[in-house]
Coordinates of C-alpha atoms and ligand atoms in Angstrom, one line a residue:
X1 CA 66.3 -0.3 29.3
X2 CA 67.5 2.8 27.9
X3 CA 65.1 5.3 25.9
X4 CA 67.8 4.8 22.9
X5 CA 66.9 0.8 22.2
X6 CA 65.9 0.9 18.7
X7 CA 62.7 -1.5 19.3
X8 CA 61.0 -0.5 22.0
X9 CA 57.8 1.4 20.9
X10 CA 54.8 2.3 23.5
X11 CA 52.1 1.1 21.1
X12 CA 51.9 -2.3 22.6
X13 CA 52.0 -0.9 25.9
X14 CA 49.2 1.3 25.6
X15 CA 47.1 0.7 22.5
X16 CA 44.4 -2.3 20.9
X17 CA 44.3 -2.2 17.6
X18 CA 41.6 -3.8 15.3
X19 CA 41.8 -3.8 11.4
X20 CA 38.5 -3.1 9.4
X21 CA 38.6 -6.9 8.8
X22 CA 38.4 -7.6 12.0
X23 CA 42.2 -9.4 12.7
X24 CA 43.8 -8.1 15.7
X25 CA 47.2 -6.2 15.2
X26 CA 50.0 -4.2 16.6
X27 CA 48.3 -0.7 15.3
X28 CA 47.6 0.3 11.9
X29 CA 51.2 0.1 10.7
X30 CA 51.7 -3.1 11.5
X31 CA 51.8 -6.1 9.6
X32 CA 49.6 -8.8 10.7
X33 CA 51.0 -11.5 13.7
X34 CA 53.8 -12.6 11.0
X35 CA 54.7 -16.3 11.8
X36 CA 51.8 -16.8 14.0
X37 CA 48.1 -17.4 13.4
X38 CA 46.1 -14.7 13.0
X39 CA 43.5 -13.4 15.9
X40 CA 40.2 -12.2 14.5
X41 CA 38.2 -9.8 17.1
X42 CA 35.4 -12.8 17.1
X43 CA 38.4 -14.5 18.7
X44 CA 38.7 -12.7 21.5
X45 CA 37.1 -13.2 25.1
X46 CA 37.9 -9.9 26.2
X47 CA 40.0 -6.8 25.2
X48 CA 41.7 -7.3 28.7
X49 CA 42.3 -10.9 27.7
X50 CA 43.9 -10.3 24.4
X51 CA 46.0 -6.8 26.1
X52 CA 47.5 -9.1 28.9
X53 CA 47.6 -12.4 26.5
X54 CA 50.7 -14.0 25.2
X55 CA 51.3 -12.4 21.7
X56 CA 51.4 -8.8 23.5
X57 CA 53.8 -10.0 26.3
X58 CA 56.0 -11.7 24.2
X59 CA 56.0 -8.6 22.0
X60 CA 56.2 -6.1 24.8
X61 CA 59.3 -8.3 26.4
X62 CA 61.0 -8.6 22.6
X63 CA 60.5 -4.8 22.3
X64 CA 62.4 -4.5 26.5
X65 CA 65.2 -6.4 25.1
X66 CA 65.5 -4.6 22.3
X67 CA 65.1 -7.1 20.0
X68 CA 63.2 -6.8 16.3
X69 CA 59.7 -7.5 15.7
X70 CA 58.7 -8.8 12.4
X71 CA 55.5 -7.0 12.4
X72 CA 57.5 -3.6 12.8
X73 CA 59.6 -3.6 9.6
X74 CA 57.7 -0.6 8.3
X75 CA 58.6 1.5 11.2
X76 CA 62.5 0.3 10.8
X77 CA 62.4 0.8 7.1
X78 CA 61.4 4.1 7.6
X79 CA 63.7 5.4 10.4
X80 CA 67.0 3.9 8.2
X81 CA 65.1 6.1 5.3
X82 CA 64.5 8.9 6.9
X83 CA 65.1 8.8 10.5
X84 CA 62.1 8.9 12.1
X85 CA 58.7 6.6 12.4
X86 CA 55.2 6.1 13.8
X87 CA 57.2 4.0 16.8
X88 CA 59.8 7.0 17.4
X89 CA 56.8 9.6 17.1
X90 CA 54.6 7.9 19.9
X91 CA 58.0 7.5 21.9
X92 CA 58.9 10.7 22.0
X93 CA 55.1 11.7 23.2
X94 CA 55.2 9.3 25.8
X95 CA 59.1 10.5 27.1
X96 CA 58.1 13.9 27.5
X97 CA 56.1 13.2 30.5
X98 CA 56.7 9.7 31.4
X99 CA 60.1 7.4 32.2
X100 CA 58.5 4.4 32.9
X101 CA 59.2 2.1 30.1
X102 CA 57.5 -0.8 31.4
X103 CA 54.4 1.0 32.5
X104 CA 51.3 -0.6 30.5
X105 CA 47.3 0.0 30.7
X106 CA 45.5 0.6 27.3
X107 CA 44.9 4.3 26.6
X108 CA 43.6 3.9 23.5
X109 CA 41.5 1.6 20.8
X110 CA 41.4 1.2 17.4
X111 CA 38.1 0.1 16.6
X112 CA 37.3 0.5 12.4
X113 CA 34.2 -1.3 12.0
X114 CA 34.1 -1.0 8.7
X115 CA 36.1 0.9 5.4
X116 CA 33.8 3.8 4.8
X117 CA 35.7 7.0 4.1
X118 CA 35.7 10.3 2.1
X119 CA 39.7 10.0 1.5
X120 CA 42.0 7.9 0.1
X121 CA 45.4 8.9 1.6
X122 CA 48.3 7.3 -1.1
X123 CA 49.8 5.1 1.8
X124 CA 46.0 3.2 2.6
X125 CA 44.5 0.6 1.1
X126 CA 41.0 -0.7 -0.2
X127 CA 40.5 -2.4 3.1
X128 CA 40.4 0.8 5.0
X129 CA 39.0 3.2 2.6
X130 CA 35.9 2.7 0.3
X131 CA 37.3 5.6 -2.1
X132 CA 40.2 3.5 -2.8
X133 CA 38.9 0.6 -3.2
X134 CA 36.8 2.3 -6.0
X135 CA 40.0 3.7 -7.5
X136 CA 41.7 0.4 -7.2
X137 CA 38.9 -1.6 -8.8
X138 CA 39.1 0.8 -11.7
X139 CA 43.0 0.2 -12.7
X140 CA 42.6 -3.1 -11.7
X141 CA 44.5 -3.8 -8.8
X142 CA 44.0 -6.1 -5.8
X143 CA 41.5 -4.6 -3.9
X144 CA 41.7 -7.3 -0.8
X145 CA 42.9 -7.5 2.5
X146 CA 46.6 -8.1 2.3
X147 CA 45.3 -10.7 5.3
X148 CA 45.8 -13.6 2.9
X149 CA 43.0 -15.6 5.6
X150 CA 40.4 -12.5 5.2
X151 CA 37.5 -12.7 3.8
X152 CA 36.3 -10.0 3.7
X153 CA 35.1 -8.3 0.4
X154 CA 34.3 -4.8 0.6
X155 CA 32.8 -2.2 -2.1
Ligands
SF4_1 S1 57.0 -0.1 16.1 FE1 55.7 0.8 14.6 S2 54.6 -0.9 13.7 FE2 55.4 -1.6 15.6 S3 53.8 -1.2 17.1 FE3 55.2 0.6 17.1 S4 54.2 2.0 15.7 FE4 53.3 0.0 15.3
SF4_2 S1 42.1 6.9 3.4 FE1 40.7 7.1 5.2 S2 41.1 5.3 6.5 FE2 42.8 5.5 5.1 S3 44.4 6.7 6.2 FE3 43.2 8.1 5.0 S4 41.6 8.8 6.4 FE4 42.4 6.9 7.3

């Protein structure tokens, strides 16, 4: 595989993600598993289990053949926008040291056990910050999980 395929991103390779509601994804630009059923951490045997498991595989191999992943529109969106992404960022990290494209052991985890923060950055949501989720509550917005299966209500 060349550096170049527009797909490949090292996040799958070397990352666990988990969402303050507890579903498993990609990292924390990622949609949920679109298409599939969604994996809740209570789920899971082991983070070794759900790192060498089927969804991550099949991602990893889509990813190889440089082939889209419907959870990843968000880093596509932005690099037709503006040419560069969260995937191209952690790519271009990895290729100054590394070559090895296929090369996978987790490096880091995403743990959020919960939404408590002093911020609300404009691109989070209620979910993963209590400030916004005050702010959000007072114009009246949708303060939930976009996880339409969460349930999950947070203050
Ligand atoms: S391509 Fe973007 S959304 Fe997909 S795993 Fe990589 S950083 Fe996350
Ligand atoms: S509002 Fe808090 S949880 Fe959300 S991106 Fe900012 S620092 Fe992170």
């Amino acid at each position: 595989m060349k550096k170049e395929n527009n797909t490949y991103c090292r996040v799958p390779f070397d990352s666990v993600t988990v969402s303050p509601t507890g579903r498993m994804q990609l990292c924390c630009e990622a949609q949920w598993t679109g298409g599939t059923e969604i994996t809740k951490l209570k789920d899971v045997e082991s983070i070794d289990q759900w790192f060498n498991g089927d969804y991550l595989t099949g991602v990893r191999k889509k990813m190889l053949n440089g082939e889209r992943v419907s959870e990843c529109e968000t880093c596509y969106k932005n690099e037709s926008t503006h040419g560069s992404s969260t995937r191209t960022w952690h790519n271009s990290k990895y290729f100054e040291q590394h070559d090895d494209v296929q090369e996978q052991s987790i490096k880091k985890v995403d743990l959020k056990l919960g939404n408590k923060c002093n911020l609300k950055c404009k691109m989070c949501f209620p979910y993963a910050s209590s400030e916004l989720w005050k702010e959000w509550k007072a114009l009246g917005w949708n303060t939930k999980d976009k996880d339409p299966n969460s349930d999950t209500s947070w203050k």
